[in-house]
CSV table of C-alpha atoms and ligand atoms in Angstrom, one decimal:
chain,number,residue,atom,x,y,z
A,15,MET,CA,-26.5,11.0,7.0
A,16,SER,CA,-23.0,10.8,8.5
A,17,ARG,CA,-20.7,7.9,7.7
A,18,LYS,CA,-18.8,5.7,10.2
A,19,ILE,CA,-15.1,5.3,9.1
A,20,ILE,CA,-12.4,3.3,11.0
A,21,HIS,CA,-8.8,3.6,10.2
A,22,ILE,CA,-6.6,0.8,11.5
A,23,ASP,CA,-2.8,1.1,11.5
A,24,MET,CA,-0.6,-1.6,13.1
A,25,ASP,CA,2.0,-0.5,15.4
A,26,CYS,CA,5.7,-0.7,14.3
A,27,PHE,CA,4.4,-3.5,12.1
A,28,TYR,CA,7.5,-5.2,10.7
A,29,ALA,CA,9.3,-4.8,14.0
A,30,ALA,CA,6.4,-6.0,16.0
A,31,ILE,CA,6.2,-9.2,13.9
A,32,GLU,CA,9.9,-9.8,14.4
A,33,MET,CA,9.7,-9.2,18.2
A,34,ARG,CA,6.8,-11.8,18.3
A,35,GLU,CA,8.9,-14.3,16.4
A,36,ASP,CA,11.9,-13.8,18.6
A,37,PRO,CA,11.0,-12.6,22.2
A,38,SER,CA,14.7,-11.8,22.9
A,39,LEU,CA,14.3,-8.8,20.6
A,40,ARG,CA,11.5,-7.3,22.7
A,41,ASP,CA,13.7,-5.3,25.0
A,42,VAL,CA,16.4,-4.1,22.7
A,43,PRO,CA,16.3,-1.2,20.2
A,44,LEU,CA,15.3,-3.0,17.1
A,45,ALA,CA,15.1,-2.0,13.4
A,46,VAL,CA,14.2,-3.8,10.4
A,47,GLY,CA,15.9,-2.8,7.1
A,48,GLY,CA,18.9,-2.8,5.1
A,49,HIS,CA,22.6,-3.4,6.2
A,50,PRO,CA,24.5,-0.2,7.0
A,51,ASP,CA,27.5,-1.2,5.0
A,52,ARG,CA,25.3,-1.8,2.0
A,53,ARG,CA,23.6,1.5,1.9
A,54,GLY,CA,20.6,0.1,3.5
A,55,VAL,CA,17.7,2.1,4.8
A,56,ILE,CA,15.4,1.5,7.8
A,57,ALA,CA,12.0,0.1,7.0
A,58,THR,CA,10.8,0.6,10.6
A,59,ALA,CA,12.0,0.5,14.1
A,60,ASN,CA,10.4,-0.5,17.4
A,61,TYR,CA,9.4,2.1,19.9
A,62,ARG,CA,12.4,1.7,22.0
A,63,ALA,CA,14.6,2.5,19.0
A,64,ARG,CA,12.5,5.4,18.0
A,65,ARG,CA,13.5,7.1,21.4
A,66,PHE,CA,16.9,7.5,19.7
A,67,GLY,CA,15.3,9.4,16.8
A,68,ILE,CA,15.3,6.4,14.5
A,69,GLN,CA,12.8,6.7,11.7
A,70,SER,CA,11.5,4.8,8.6
A,71,ALA,CA,13.4,5.6,5.4
A,72,MET,CA,16.4,6.7,7.4
A,73,PRO,CA,19.8,5.3,6.2
A,74,SER,CA,20.8,2.5,8.4
A,75,LYS,CA,24.3,4.0,8.8
A,76,THR,CA,22.6,7.1,10.3
A,77,ALA,CA,20.5,4.9,12.5
A,78,CYS,CA,23.6,3.1,14.0
A,79,ARG,CA,25.2,6.4,14.6
A,80,LEU,CA,22.1,7.5,16.6
A,81,CYS,CA,22.0,4.4,18.4
A,82,PRO,CA,25.3,2.1,18.4
A,83,GLN,CA,23.6,-0.8,20.1
A,84,LEU,CA,20.7,-0.8,17.5
A,85,ILE,CA,20.0,-4.4,16.2
A,86,ILE,CA,19.1,-4.3,12.5
A,87,ILE,CA,17.5,-7.4,11.0
A,88,PRO,CA,16.7,-8.0,7.4
A,89,THR,CA,13.0,-7.7,6.2
A,90,ARG,CA,11.0,-10.9,5.6
A,91,MET,CA,8.2,-9.7,3.3
A,92,ALA,CA,6.5,-13.0,2.9
A,93,LEU,CA,6.0,-13.2,6.7
A,94,TYR,CA,4.6,-9.7,6.7
A,95,ARG,CA,2.4,-10.4,3.9
A,96,GLN,CA,1.0,-13.4,5.7
A,97,GLU,CA,0.3,-11.4,8.8
A,98,SER,CA,-1.3,-8.8,6.7
A,99,ARG,CA,-3.7,-11.4,5.2
A,100,ARG,CA,-4.7,-12.6,8.7
A,101,ILE,CA,-5.5,-9.1,9.7
A,102,ARG,CA,-7.6,-8.4,6.6
A,103,GLN,CA,-9.6,-11.5,7.2
A,104,ILE,CA,-10.5,-10.2,10.6
A,105,PHE,CA,-11.7,-7.0,9.0
A,106,ALA,CA,-13.7,-9.1,6.5
A,107,ASP,CA,-15.6,-10.6,9.3
A,108,TYR,CA,-17.2,-7.0,9.9
A,109,THR,CA,-17.5,-5.5,6.5
A,110,ASP,CA,-16.5,-6.0,2.8
A,111,ARG,CA,-16.1,-2.2,2.5
A,112,ILE,CA,-12.4,-2.3,3.1
A,113,GLU,CA,-9.6,-0.1,1.5
A,114,PRO,CA,-6.2,-1.4,2.3
A,115,LEU,CA,-3.5,1.5,2.1
A,116,SER,CA,-0.5,-0.8,2.7
A,117,LEU,CA,0.2,-4.1,4.4
A,118,ASP,CA,-0.6,-2.7,7.9
A,119,GLU,CA,-3.1,0.0,7.2
A,120,ALA,CA,-6.8,0.0,5.9
A,121,TYR,CA,-9.9,2.1,6.0
A,122,LEU,CA,-13.2,0.3,6.9
A,123,ASP,CA,-16.6,1.8,6.2
A,124,VAL,CA,-18.9,0.5,8.9
A,125,THR,CA,-21.8,2.7,8.3
A,126,ASP,CA,-24.3,-0.1,7.7
A,127,VAL,CA,-22.7,-2.7,9.9
A,128,ASP,CA,-25.0,-4.2,12.5
A,129,ALA,CA,-22.3,-5.8,14.8
A,130,CYS,CA,-21.7,-4.3,18.2
A,131,GLU,CA,-25.1,-2.6,17.9
A,132,GLY,CA,-23.7,-0.5,15.1
A,133,SER,CA,-21.2,1.2,17.3
A,134,ALA,CA,-18.1,1.9,15.3
A,135,THR,CA,-16.1,2.4,18.4
A,136,LEU,CA,-17.0,-1.0,19.8
A,137,ILE,CA,-16.3,-2.5,16.4
A,138,ALA,CA,-12.9,-0.8,16.4
A,139,GLU,CA,-12.2,-2.1,19.9
A,140,GLN,CA,-13.3,-5.6,19.0
A,141,ILE,CA,-11.2,-5.7,15.9
A,142,ARG,CA,-8.2,-4.4,17.9
A,143,ARG,CA,-8.7,-7.1,20.6
A,144,ARG,CA,-9.1,-9.8,17.9
A,145,ILE,CA,-5.9,-8.8,16.1
A,146,HIS,CA,-4.0,-9.0,19.4
A,147,ASP,CA,-5.5,-12.3,20.4
A,148,GLU,CA,-5.1,-13.9,17.1
A,149,THR,CA,-1.8,-12.5,16.0
A,150,GLY,CA,-0.1,-11.3,19.1
A,151,LEU,CA,0.4,-7.8,17.4
A,152,THR,CA,-1.2,-4.5,18.5
A,153,ALA,CA,-3.0,-2.1,16.3
A,154,SER,CA,-4.2,1.5,16.7
A,155,ALA,CA,-7.5,2.7,15.4
A,156,GLY,CA,-9.2,6.1,14.6
A,157,VAL,CA,-13.1,6.3,14.3
A,158,ALA,CA,-14.5,9.3,12.7
A,159,PRO,CA,-17.2,10.4,10.0
A,160,ASN,CA,-14.6,10.4,7.2
A,161,LYS,CA,-11.2,9.0,6.1
A,162,PHE,CA,-9.1,12.1,6.9
A,163,LEU,CA,-10.3,12.4,10.4
A,164,ALA,CA,-10.1,8.7,10.9
A,165,LYS,CA,-6.5,8.6,9.8
A,166,VAL,CA,-5.6,11.6,12.0
A,167,ALA,CA,-7.4,10.0,15.0
A,168,SER,CA,-5.5,6.7,14.5
A,169,ASP,CA,-2.2,8.4,15.3
A,170,LEU,CA,-3.4,10.2,18.5
A,171,ASP,CA,-3.1,7.4,20.9
A,172,LYS,CA,-0.5,5.3,19.3
A,173,PRO,CA,0.7,2.5,20.1
A,174,ASP,CA,-2.3,0.2,21.1
A,175,GLY,CA,-4.8,3.0,21.3
A,176,ARG,CA,-8.1,4.2,19.9
A,177,THR,CA,-9.5,7.6,19.3
A,178,THR,CA,-13.0,8.4,18.3
A,179,ILE,CA,-14.1,11.8,16.8
A,180,ALA,CA,-17.9,11.8,16.9
A,181,PRO,CA,-19.7,14.1,14.5
A,182,ARG,CA,-20.6,16.6,17.1
A,183,GLN,CA,-16.9,16.9,18.0
A,184,VAL,CA,-15.5,17.5,14.6
A,185,ASP,CA,-15.7,21.4,14.7
A,186,GLU,CA,-13.9,21.7,17.9
A,187,PHE,CA,-11.3,18.9,17.1
A,188,ILE,CA,-10.4,20.4,13.7
A,189,ARG,CA,-10.0,23.9,15.0
A,190,GLU,CA,-7.1,22.9,17.0
A,191,LEU,CA,-5.4,20.5,14.7
A,192,PRO,CA,-2.0,21.7,13.6
A,193,VAL,CA,-1.7,22.2,9.9
A,194,ALA,CA,1.4,19.9,9.9
A,195,ASP,CA,-0.9,17.0,11.0
A,196,ILE,CA,-3.1,17.2,7.9
A,197,PRO,CA,-2.1,14.0,6.0
A,198,GLY,CA,-0.6,15.0,2.7
A,199,VAL,CA,0.7,18.4,4.0
A,200,GLY,CA,4.4,17.8,3.9
A,201,GLU,CA,7.4,19.7,5.3
A,202,VAL,CA,7.5,22.1,2.4
A,203,THR,CA,3.8,23.0,2.6
A,204,THR,CA,4.0,23.1,6.4
A,205,GLU,CA,6.8,25.7,6.3
A,206,LYS,CA,4.9,27.8,3.8
A,207,LEU,CA,1.8,27.7,5.9
A,208,HIS,CA,3.8,28.6,9.0
A,209,ARG,CA,5.4,31.6,7.2
A,210,LEU,CA,2.0,32.8,6.3
A,211,GLY,CA,1.0,32.6,9.9
A,212,PHE,CA,-1.2,29.5,9.7
A,213,ARG,CA,-0.5,27.1,12.6
A,214,THR,CA,-3.8,25.5,13.1
A,215,CYS,CA,-6.8,24.6,11.1
A,216,ALA,CA,-8.7,27.4,12.7
A,217,ASP,CA,-6.2,29.9,11.2
A,218,LEU,CA,-6.6,28.2,7.8
A,219,GLN,CA,-10.3,28.5,8.1
A,220,GLN,CA,-10.0,32.4,7.8
A,221,LEU,CA,-9.2,32.1,4.2
A,222,THR,CA,-12.0,32.2,1.5
A,223,ILE,CA,-12.2,29.5,-1.2
A,224,ASN,CA,-10.8,32.2,-3.6
A,225,GLU,CA,-7.9,33.0,-1.5
A,226,MET,CA,-7.2,29.3,-1.0
A,227,LEU,CA,-7.2,28.7,-4.8
A,228,ARG,CA,-4.9,31.7,-5.4
A,229,ARG,CA,-2.4,30.7,-2.8
A,230,PHE,CA,-2.4,26.9,-3.2
A,231,GLY,CA,-3.5,26.3,-6.8
A,232,ASN,CA,-5.5,23.1,-7.3
A,233,ARG,CA,-4.7,21.9,-3.8
A,234,GLY,CA,-6.6,24.9,-2.3
A,235,ARG,CA,-10.0,23.4,-2.8
A,236,ARG,CA,-9.0,20.3,-1.0
A,237,LEU,CA,-7.3,22.2,1.8
A,238,TYR,CA,-10.3,24.4,2.1
A,239,ASP,CA,-12.3,21.3,2.8
A,240,LEU,CA,-9.8,19.5,5.0
A,241,CYS,CA,-9.3,22.4,7.4
A,242,ARG,CA,-13.1,22.3,8.1
A,243,GLY,CA,-12.9,18.5,8.7
A,244,VAL,CA,-14.7,17.8,5.4
A,245,ASP,CA,-13.7,14.8,3.2
A,246,ASP,CA,-16.2,13.1,1.0
A,247,ARG,CA,-13.8,10.4,-0.5
A,248,PRO,CA,-15.5,7.1,-0.4
A,249,VAL,CA,-13.7,4.0,1.0
A,250,LYS,CA,-12.5,2.4,-2.2
A,251,VAL,CA,-13.0,-1.3,-2.1
A,252,GLU,CA,-10.0,-2.9,-3.9
A,253,ARG,CA,-10.9,-5.3,-6.7
A,254,ILE,CA,-8.3,-8.1,-7.0
A,255,PRO,CA,-7.4,-8.2,-10.7
A,256,LYS,CA,-8.0,-11.5,-12.6
A,257,SER,CA,-4.8,-10.9,-14.8
A,258,ILE,CA,-1.9,-8.6,-15.0
A,259,SER,CA,0.1,-7.7,-18.0
A,260,VAL,CA,2.6,-5.5,-19.6
A,261,GLU,CA,3.0,-4.5,-23.3
A,262,THR,CA,5.4,-2.4,-25.4
A,263,THR,CA,4.9,-1.0,-28.9
A,264,TYR,CA,8.4,-0.8,-30.6
A,265,ASN,CA,9.6,2.2,-32.6
A,266,GLU,CA,10.8,-0.1,-35.1
A,267,ASP,CA,9.1,-3.4,-36.1
A,268,LEU,CA,10.8,-6.5,-34.7
A,269,PRO,CA,11.7,-8.6,-37.9
A,270,ASP,CA,11.6,-12.2,-36.6
A,271,ALA,CA,10.8,-14.5,-33.7
A,272,ASP,CA,14.3,-14.4,-32.3
A,273,SER,CA,14.2,-10.5,-32.0
A,274,CYS,CA,10.9,-10.9,-30.1
A,275,VAL,CA,12.3,-13.5,-27.8
A,276,SER,CA,15.2,-11.2,-27.0
A,277,LYS,CA,12.6,-8.7,-25.5
A,278,ILE,CA,11.2,-11.3,-23.0
A,279,PRO,CA,13.6,-10.6,-20.2
A,280,GLY,CA,12.9,-6.8,-20.1
A,281,LEU,CA,9.1,-7.3,-20.2
A,282,LEU,CA,9.2,-10.1,-17.7
A,283,GLU,CA,11.1,-7.9,-15.2
A,284,GLU,CA,8.4,-5.2,-15.6
A,285,LEU,CA,5.7,-7.7,-15.0
A,286,THR,CA,7.1,-9.4,-12.0
A,287,ASP,CA,7.8,-6.0,-10.5
A,288,ARG,CA,4.1,-5.3,-10.9
A,289,TYR,CA,3.2,-8.6,-9.3
A,290,ASP,CA,5.6,-8.2,-6.4
A,291,ARG,CA,4.3,-4.7,-5.7
A,292,ARG,CA,0.9,-6.0,-4.8
A,293,ASP,CA,0.2,-6.4,-1.2
A,294,ASP,CA,-1.3,-9.7,-1.5
A,295,PRO,CA,-0.5,-11.2,-4.8
A,296,PRO,CA,-2.9,-14.0,-5.9
A,297,PRO,CA,-1.5,-17.3,-7.3
A,298,VAL,CA,-0.7,-17.6,-10.9
A,299,ARG,CA,-3.0,-19.8,-12.9
A,300,GLY,CA,-1.8,-19.4,-16.5
A,301,LEU,CA,0.4,-17.3,-18.7
A,302,PHE,CA,-0.4,-15.4,-22.0
A,303,VAL,CA,1.4,-13.5,-24.7
A,304,LYS,CA,0.0,-10.9,-27.0
A,305,VAL,CA,1.5,-10.2,-30.3
A,306,LYS,CA,0.4,-7.4,-32.8
A,307,PHE,CA,1.9,-7.6,-36.4
A,308,ASP,CA,2.9,-4.9,-38.7
A,309,ASP,CA,-0.3,-5.2,-40.6
A,310,PHE,CA,-2.2,-4.6,-37.2
A,311,ARG,CA,-3.5,-8.1,-36.9
A,312,GLN,CA,-3.4,-9.3,-33.3
A,313,THR,CA,-3.2,-12.6,-31.7
A,314,THR,CA,-3.1,-13.8,-28.1
A,315,LEU,CA,-2.1,-17.1,-26.8
A,316,GLU,CA,-2.7,-18.5,-23.3
A,317,ARG,CA,-1.8,-21.8,-21.4
A,318,SER,CA,-3.2,-22.5,-18.0
A,319,GLU,CA,-0.6,-25.4,-17.4
A,320,TYR,CA,2.1,-22.7,-16.9
A,321,THR,CA,1.9,-21.6,-13.2
A,322,GLU,CA,5.3,-19.9,-12.9
A,323,PRO,CA,6.3,-17.0,-15.1
A,324,ALA,CA,9.5,-18.6,-16.3
A,325,PRO,CA,11.2,-17.1,-19.4
A,326,ASP,CA,11.2,-20.4,-21.2
A,327,SER,CA,7.4,-20.7,-21.0
A,328,TYR,CA,7.0,-17.3,-22.4
A,329,GLU,CA,9.4,-18.2,-25.3
A,330,THR,CA,7.4,-21.2,-26.2
A,331,LEU,CA,4.1,-19.2,-26.2
A,332,MET,CA,5.7,-16.3,-28.2
A,333,ARG,CA,7.2,-18.6,-30.9
A,334,GLN,CA,3.8,-20.2,-31.4
A,335,ALA,CA,2.0,-17.0,-31.4
A,336,ILE,CA,4.3,-15.5,-34.1
A,337,ASP,CA,4.1,-18.6,-36.1
A,338,ARG,CA,0.4,-17.9,-36.8
A,339,HIS,CA,1.2,-15.0,-39.2
A,340,ASP,CA,5.1,-15.0,-39.4
A,341,ARG,CA,5.3,-11.2,-40.1
A,342,PRO,CA,7.3,-8.4,-38.5
A,343,VAL,CA,5.9,-7.5,-35.0
A,344,ARG,CA,5.1,-4.0,-33.8
A,345,LEU,CA,3.8,-4.9,-30.2
A,346,LEU,CA,4.6,-7.4,-27.7
A,347,GLY,CA,2.7,-8.3,-24.4
A,348,LEU,CA,3.2,-10.7,-21.5
A,349,GLY,CA,0.6,-11.5,-18.9
A,350,MET,CA,-0.3,-13.7,-16.0
A,351,ARG,CA,-3.7,-15.0,-15.3
A,352,LEU,CA,-4.4,-14.7,-11.6
A,353,ASP,CA,-6.8,-16.5,-9.2
A,354,PRO,CA,-8.3,-13.7,-7.2
A,355,ASP,CA,-10.2,-16.1,-4.9
A,356,ALA,CA,-7.3,-18.2,-3.8
A,357,HIS,CA,-5.0,-17.2,-1.0
A,358,SER,CA,-2.3,-19.8,-1.1
A,359,ALA,CA,1.3,-18.6,-0.8
A,360,PRO,CA,2.3,-16.6,-3.8
A,361,VAL,CA,5.2,-17.9,-5.9
A,362,GLN,CA,8.6,-16.3,-5.3
A,363,LEU,CA,8.9,-14.6,-8.6
A,364,HIS,CA,12.4,-13.2,-8.2
A,365,LEU,CA,13.6,-16.8,-8.6
A,366,PHE,CA,12.9,-16.5,-12.3
A,367,ARG,CA,14.7,-13.2,-13.0
B,420,TTP,P1,4.0,2.6,9.1
B,420,TTP,O1,2.5,2.3,9.5
B,420,TTP,O2,4.1,4.0,8.6
B,420,TTP,O3,4.9,2.3,10.4
B,420,TTP,P2,4.9,1.3,11.4
B,420,TTP,O4,3.8,0.4,11.4
B,420,TTP,O5,6.2,0.7,11.4
B,420,TTP,O6,4.9,2.1,12.8
B,420,TTP,P3,3.6,2.9,13.4
B,420,TTP,O7,3.5,2.3,14.8
B,420,TTP,O8,4.1,4.3,13.5
B,420,TTP,O9,2.5,2.8,12.5
B,420,TTP,O10,4.4,1.5,8.1
B,420,TTP,C1,4.0,0.2,8.0
B,420,TTP,C2,5.2,-0.7,7.6
B,420,TTP,O11,5.6,-0.3,6.3
B,420,TTP,C3,6.4,-0.6,8.5
B,420,TTP,O12,6.4,-1.5,9.6
B,420,TTP,C4,7.6,-0.8,7.6
B,420,TTP,C5,7.1,-0.5,6.2
B,420,TTP,N1,7.6,0.9,5.8
B,420,TTP,C6,8.8,0.9,5.0
B,420,TTP,O13,9.3,-0.2,4.6
B,420,TTP,N2,9.3,2.1,4.7
B,420,TTP,C7,8.8,3.2,5.0
B,420,TTP,O14,9.4,4.4,4.7
B,420,TTP,C8,7.6,3.3,5.9
B,420,TTP,C9,7.0,4.7,6.3
B,420,TTP,C10,7.0,2.1,6.2
B,421,MG,MG1,1.7,1.2,11.1
């Protein structure tokens, strides 16, 4: 039984949001990213700027050289996260089988969805229309029997387009697909494939599985499948964690509470980085520390009245936890209890660094 997978990818996401916020930016070459004088890089650019060759991850300095009239504005992650949440809420009206890949991109498995009489193409079109009506932004979609083909398809009619590859069209579609368009095949592999005379997936299909493994090692098996349009990876539904934590075991035991407290800033930085890296960080509902002593006894202490990961709060918790046994310490951990069901605005953790 074949699956129905939709890949949705927003068009020039950060830039599109900024153009919506300030319509005077609509008709100019626009990039979002770092300042050219401070070695900034481009996060993304609108389609007008892309005509000058401007791309994500390019140094802003290079971008300004390519397009002297380019307007670069700084990123506003909180705003982009908020838009990302709105889009995900639209997805959630259709299915809970959602795998977000980044703020602006997700796979949806709609195999068992009844909406739109079960037509994945109609569901994709309805989602795109709703995104446009409710956020003023445009999205592109790919509809296919698996994640690989859906992702390739979503790029074919960008921006504001949709491509469906029906099961019966897969063989023909994949034969003509250039090897460079296989997600995960970067420039180096593409060059290697071209040198060997492989330009399309049809060329690659000539190789037996053993030849694939010999030439490409472990990746050979996956390439063997992909060039036939086969991809069995399931849509992985993201579980929102109920807590996040970091811990370190020290080479030498920490002799007293003060030496433990001196480790808080480093641990806290690691912890807040982890939190910040989440697309949609849930609010903090408590803090905890973990302490393991030199005799391997372990204790944890948690307080739900702390809802901001401030160093002072961790210090209070840590001193109390150490007091319980008052011995040298071999391991320290810091954690935050999260509320995965709440979607209020996340705290600005960098304030506490
Ligand atoms: P993409 O979907 O790769 O790009 P995009 O949405 O800007 O443009 P497209 O229409 O081609 O899909 O990435 C989504 C957002 O992620 C993008 O708006 C900015 C951010 N991003 C970076 O910050 N750095 C990067 O190197 C890339 C690729 C994206
Ligand atoms: Mg995008």
